[in-house]
Amino acid sequence: DYLLPAGTIYESDGHLVNNEGRVQRFYKVFVQEEGEVRSAQEWVQMLSESVDANPLAGLKNIFDYGEAIEKDYPVFKRLAANITPLAFREGAQKVAREPHRYSGRTATHANETVHEPTPPKDHESPMSFSMEGFHGTPAAPLTPFFWSPGWNSVQAINKYQIEIGGELRREIPQLCIFKNTASGNVRGQYYKMDVDDNKPQKDKPKGKWKVLPLYHIFGSDELSVVEGGIKELAPLPYLGINPESAKKMGWDESTVVRPAKGNNNTGIQLQFSDEIPEDCVGITIGLEQMPFVELEEWQNLSV
């Protein structure tokens, strides 16, 4: 019912579930400027306060929301126990977001005042928006940057690991809400209710293919097709299909097919993938040159 300008993850606090099923807490990088943009949590809180009975009364920060989520959704049981608490301190200090070599902080506000303003307070995390604070190796979930003398940025990550390529030091076990498959492929987990991996689909309508959306790190996100260097990493449009299914139809990877429902007069080239179950077709999402295809459950394909 509402369309509101919500802040990005860089100016918000919250939770995310990564592709391994791990629930992670993220913290804002900077304080958003005064204006209409607010974090999604703030908008939801304001909407709740505007109605009778205020259903979210008592929830003040992302930690309160985490506890409420854990209470109402059993899958997130033990969420609070796997998240660094708000009162956590390294000694008596918060973890500094800015490295000790950070410069230009005064110049940022030089057009307003020559006096250095007090850094903003962060009441949503055990971290500070300044150079002041703990500068050792913090608990892994609170590591704001990787830096070590003689090493540049992320190259210093080996100084934070137990061994090269190993786990981070002072790692805290994280809640995992779904397990990986034995083959190491988690894509099937997203469609497990309707799709049995690498098996012909039951109750398949005659002549139709079950549609699965295919997402790419580069290309499916709306911003990844804007910048030239990243844009080059996006694949060309294709329809993913299991080799066995294609063999039954007499198709190969040079075959161009046309989904029945979509704007695809020129057709789309096939690409084989063993990860796609039989009798299914993978529709690539968000690629710049990809013709529009209806993401209905079943589609007819023609050559």
Coordinates of C-alpha atoms in Angstrom, one line a residue:
D1 CA 0.0 0.0 0.0
Y2 CA 3.0 2.3 0.4
L3 CA 5.9 3.3 -1.9
L4 CA 8.7 4.9 0.2
P5 CA 12.3 5.7 -0.5
A6 CA 14.3 3.1 1.6
G7 CA 18.0 3.3 2.1
T8 CA 20.4 0.8 0.7
I9 CA 22.2 -1.8 2.8
Y10 CA 25.1 0.6 3.0
E11 CA 23.0 3.1 5.1
S12 CA 20.9 0.5 6.9
D13 CA 21.2 -2.2 9.5
G14 CA 19.5 -5.6 9.1
H15 CA 19.8 -9.3 8.4
L16 CA 20.4 -11.2 5.2
V17 CA 20.5 -14.9 4.3
N18 CA 23.4 -15.8 2.0
N19 CA 23.5 -18.5 -0.6
E20 CA 24.8 -21.0 2.0
G21 CA 21.7 -20.4 4.1
R22 CA 23.7 -18.5 6.8
V23 CA 21.9 -15.7 8.5
Q24 CA 24.2 -12.7 8.8
R25 CA 23.9 -9.2 10.3
F26 CA 25.0 -6.2 8.3
Y27 CA 25.7 -2.7 9.6
K28 CA 25.5 0.6 7.9
V29 CA 28.7 2.0 6.4
F30 CA 27.8 5.7 6.9
V31 CA 25.0 7.8 8.3
Q32 CA 22.5 8.8 5.7
E33 CA 22.1 12.5 5.0
E34 CA 19.1 14.4 6.4
G35 CA 16.2 14.0 3.9
E36 CA 13.4 11.8 2.7
V37 CA 15.4 8.5 2.5
R38 CA 15.3 6.4 5.6
S39 CA 16.1 2.7 6.3
A40 CA 13.3 0.2 5.7
Q41 CA 13.2 -0.5 9.4
E42 CA 12.5 3.2 10.2
W43 CA 9.7 3.4 7.7
V44 CA 8.1 0.3 9.0
Q45 CA 8.4 1.6 12.6
M46 CA 6.8 5.0 11.6
L47 CA 3.9 3.2 9.8
S48 CA 3.3 1.0 12.8
E49 CA 3.2 4.1 15.1
S50 CA 0.6 5.7 12.8
V51 CA -2.0 3.0 13.3
D52 CA -4.1 2.1 16.4
A53 CA -2.5 -0.4 18.9
N54 CA 1.0 0.1 17.2
P55 CA 1.7 -3.6 16.5
L56 CA 5.4 -3.0 16.7
A57 CA 5.4 -1.2 20.0
G58 CA 8.5 -1.9 22.0
L59 CA 10.8 -2.6 19.0
K60 CA 13.4 0.1 19.0
N61 CA 16.4 -1.3 17.0
I62 CA 17.5 -4.1 14.8
F63 CA 18.4 -6.3 17.8
D64 CA 14.8 -6.0 19.0
Y65 CA 13.5 -6.9 15.6
G66 CA 15.9 -9.9 15.5
E67 CA 14.4 -11.2 18.8
A68 CA 10.9 -10.7 17.5
I69 CA 11.7 -12.6 14.2
E70 CA 13.2 -15.5 16.2
K71 CA 10.1 -15.6 18.4
D72 CA 7.5 -15.7 15.5
Y73 CA 9.5 -17.8 13.0
P74 CA 10.9 -21.1 14.3
V75 CA 13.3 -21.3 11.3
F76 CA 15.3 -18.4 12.9
K77 CA 15.5 -20.1 16.3
R78 CA 18.9 -19.2 18.0
L79 CA 19.2 -16.1 15.8
A80 CA 20.0 -13.7 18.7
A81 CA 22.6 -16.2 20.1
N82 CA 24.5 -16.1 16.8
I83 CA 24.6 -12.3 16.5
T84 CA 27.1 -10.1 18.2
P85 CA 25.0 -8.3 20.9
L86 CA 24.6 -4.5 21.0
A87 CA 26.5 -4.2 24.3
F88 CA 29.6 -6.0 23.0
R89 CA 32.8 -4.1 23.5
E90 CA 36.5 -4.9 22.8
G91 CA 37.8 -4.1 26.2
A92 CA 35.8 -0.9 26.9
Q93 CA 35.7 0.3 23.3
K94 CA 33.5 0.0 20.3
V95 CA 35.1 -1.2 17.1
A96 CA 36.2 1.7 14.9
R97 CA 34.7 1.7 11.4
E98 CA 37.5 3.9 10.1
P99 CA 41.2 2.9 10.0
H100 CA 43.6 5.0 12.0
R101 CA 45.1 6.4 8.7
Y102 CA 41.7 7.8 7.7
S103 CA 42.1 11.5 6.7
G104 CA 39.9 14.3 5.4
R105 CA 37.3 14.0 8.0
T106 CA 37.5 17.7 8.8
A107 CA 37.6 18.7 5.2
T108 CA 34.3 16.9 4.6
H109 CA 32.4 19.6 6.6
A110 CA 34.8 22.5 5.8
N111 CA 32.0 24.3 3.9
E112 CA 29.9 24.3 7.1
T113 CA 32.5 24.8 9.9
V114 CA 36.2 24.8 10.4
H115 CA 35.7 23.0 13.7
E116 CA 35.6 19.2 13.6
P117 CA 32.1 18.0 14.4
T118 CA 31.4 15.2 16.9
P119 CA 31.2 11.9 15.0
P120 CA 27.6 10.6 14.9
K121 CA 26.5 8.2 17.5
D122 CA 25.6 4.6 16.5
H123 CA 22.9 3.2 18.7
E124 CA 22.3 0.2 16.4
S125 CA 25.7 -1.6 16.6
P126 CA 28.8 -2.2 18.7
M127 CA 30.8 -0.1 16.2
S128 CA 31.6 3.6 16.0
F129 CA 31.5 6.1 13.1
S130 CA 35.0 7.3 13.7
M131 CA 38.7 6.5 13.9
E132 CA 38.4 6.3 17.7
G133 CA 37.9 2.8 19.1
F134 CA 39.3 -0.7 19.0
H135 CA 41.9 -1.2 16.2
G136 CA 43.1 -4.8 16.8
T137 CA 41.6 -7.9 15.2
P138 CA 37.9 -7.7 16.2
A139 CA 35.4 -10.6 16.2
A140 CA 35.1 -11.6 12.6
P141 CA 31.4 -10.4 12.1
L142 CA 32.6 -6.9 13.3
T143 CA 35.6 -6.6 10.9
P144 CA 35.0 -3.3 9.1
F145 CA 38.0 -3.4 6.8
F146 CA 41.2 -5.5 6.1
W147 CA 44.4 -3.6 6.7
S148 CA 47.9 -4.5 7.9
P149 CA 51.2 -2.7 7.6
G150 CA 52.8 -3.4 4.2
W151 CA 49.6 -4.8 2.7
N152 CA 47.0 -3.1 0.6
S153 CA 43.3 -3.4 1.4
V154 CA 41.9 -6.9 0.9
Q155 CA 45.4 -8.3 0.3
A156 CA 45.7 -8.1 4.1
I157 CA 43.0 -10.6 4.6
N158 CA 45.6 -13.4 5.1
K159 CA 46.6 -11.6 8.3
Y160 CA 43.0 -12.0 9.6
Q161 CA 42.8 -15.7 8.8
I162 CA 43.9 -18.7 10.8
E163 CA 45.7 -20.0 7.7
I164 CA 45.8 -18.9 4.1
G165 CA 42.3 -19.4 2.6
G166 CA 41.0 -20.6 6.0
E167 CA 38.5 -19.3 8.5
L168 CA 38.8 -15.8 9.9
R169 CA 40.3 -15.5 13.4
R170 CA 37.7 -15.1 16.2
E171 CA 34.9 -16.3 14.0
I172 CA 31.5 -16.7 15.6
P173 CA 29.3 -19.6 14.5
Q174 CA 26.4 -18.4 12.4
L175 CA 22.9 -19.7 12.2
C176 CA 22.3 -21.8 9.1
I177 CA 18.6 -22.2 8.1
F178 CA 19.1 -24.6 5.3
K179 CA 21.8 -27.2 4.4
N180 CA 23.8 -27.5 1.2
T181 CA 23.1 -30.4 -1.1
A182 CA 25.6 -33.3 -1.3
S183 CA 26.7 -32.2 -4.8
G184 CA 27.5 -28.7 -3.6
N185 CA 24.8 -27.2 -5.7
V186 CA 22.4 -25.0 -3.8
R187 CA 20.3 -23.9 -6.7
G188 CA 18.0 -26.8 -6.5
Q189 CA 17.1 -25.8 -2.9
Y190 CA 15.3 -22.8 -4.1
Y191 CA 12.9 -24.9 -6.2
K192 CA 12.8 -28.1 -4.0
M193 CA 9.1 -28.0 -3.5
D194 CA 8.4 -28.6 -7.2
V195 CA 11.6 -29.8 -8.7
D196 CA 13.4 -33.1 -8.2
D197 CA 17.0 -32.6 -9.3
N198 CA 18.0 -34.3 -12.6
K199 CA 14.8 -36.3 -12.8
P200 CA 11.9 -36.0 -15.3
Q201 CA 9.1 -33.8 -13.9
K202 CA 6.0 -35.5 -12.6
D203 CA 2.6 -34.3 -13.9
K204 CA 4.2 -32.6 -16.8
P205 CA 1.7 -31.1 -19.3
K206 CA 2.2 -32.6 -22.7
G207 CA 4.7 -30.6 -24.8
K208 CA 5.5 -28.1 -22.0
W209 CA 8.6 -27.3 -20.0
K210 CA 8.8 -26.3 -16.4
V211 CA 10.3 -22.8 -16.1
L212 CA 13.1 -22.0 -13.6
P213 CA 14.6 -18.5 -13.3
L214 CA 18.4 -18.4 -13.6
Y215 CA 20.3 -15.6 -11.8
H216 CA 23.8 -14.4 -12.5
I217 CA 26.1 -12.4 -10.2
F218 CA 26.9 -10.2 -13.1
G219 CA 23.9 -9.3 -15.3
S220 CA 20.9 -10.2 -13.2
D221 CA 21.3 -7.2 -10.8
E222 CA 20.0 -4.0 -12.3
L223 CA 23.2 -2.1 -11.5
S224 CA 25.6 -4.7 -12.8
V225 CA 24.7 -4.0 -16.4
V226 CA 25.4 -0.2 -16.1
E227 CA 29.1 0.0 -15.6
G228 CA 31.3 -1.0 -18.5
G229 CA 33.9 -3.2 -16.7
I230 CA 31.3 -5.2 -14.8
K231 CA 28.9 -5.3 -17.7
E232 CA 31.5 -7.2 -19.7
L233 CA 31.4 -10.0 -17.2
A234 CA 27.7 -10.7 -17.8
P235 CA 26.9 -13.7 -20.1
L236 CA 24.9 -13.4 -23.3
P237 CA 21.2 -14.3 -23.1
Y238 CA 20.5 -18.0 -23.2
L239 CA 18.0 -20.6 -22.2
G240 CA 19.4 -23.3 -19.9
I241 CA 18.4 -26.9 -20.6
N242 CA 19.5 -30.4 -19.4
P243 CA 21.6 -32.2 -22.1
E244 CA 19.4 -35.3 -21.9
S245 CA 16.2 -33.3 -22.4
A246 CA 17.8 -31.6 -25.5
K247 CA 18.9 -34.9 -26.9
K248 CA 15.4 -36.2 -26.8
M249 CA 14.3 -33.2 -28.8
G250 CA 17.2 -33.5 -31.3
W251 CA 18.5 -30.1 -30.1
D252 CA 22.1 -29.0 -29.6
E253 CA 23.7 -25.8 -28.2
S254 CA 23.5 -24.1 -31.5
T255 CA 19.7 -24.5 -31.5
V256 CA 17.6 -21.3 -31.3
V257 CA 14.2 -21.8 -29.6
R258 CA 11.2 -19.5 -29.0
P259 CA 9.2 -19.7 -25.7
A260 CA 5.5 -19.4 -26.6
K261 CA 4.8 -16.6 -24.2
G262 CA 7.3 -13.7 -24.6
N263 CA 8.7 -11.1 -26.9
N264 CA 11.3 -13.3 -28.6
N265 CA 10.7 -13.2 -32.4
T266 CA 14.4 -13.8 -33.1
G267 CA 14.6 -16.7 -30.6
I268 CA 17.1 -17.5 -27.8
Q269 CA 20.0 -19.8 -28.0
L270 CA 20.2 -22.9 -25.8
Q271 CA 23.0 -23.6 -23.4
F272 CA 23.4 -27.1 -21.7
S273 CA 23.7 -27.4 -18.0
D274 CA 23.6 -30.6 -15.9
E275 CA 22.4 -28.5 -12.9
I276 CA 19.0 -28.0 -14.6
P277 CA 16.6 -31.0 -14.0
E278 CA 15.1 -32.8 -17.0
D279 CA 12.0 -31.3 -18.6
C280 CA 12.9 -27.9 -17.2
V281 CA 14.1 -24.8 -19.0
G282 CA 16.1 -22.1 -17.3
I283 CA 15.2 -18.5 -18.1
T284 CA 18.0 -16.0 -17.5
I285 CA 16.9 -13.0 -15.5
G286 CA 17.9 -9.4 -16.0
L287 CA 20.5 -9.8 -18.8
E288 CA 20.5 -6.6 -20.9
Q289 CA 19.8 -8.2 -24.3
M290 CA 17.5 -10.9 -23.0
P291 CA 14.0 -10.8 -24.7
F292 CA 11.1 -10.7 -22.4
V293 CA 9.7 -14.1 -21.4
E294 CA 6.7 -14.8 -19.2
L295 CA 7.9 -16.6 -16.0
E296 CA 4.9 -18.9 -15.9
E297 CA 5.2 -22.3 -14.4
W298 CA 5.0 -24.1 -17.7
Q299 CA 6.0 -22.9 -21.2
N300 CA 5.8 -24.3 -24.7
L301 CA 9.1 -24.2 -26.7
S302 CA 9.4 -24.2 -30.5
V303 CA 12.3 -24.2 -32.8

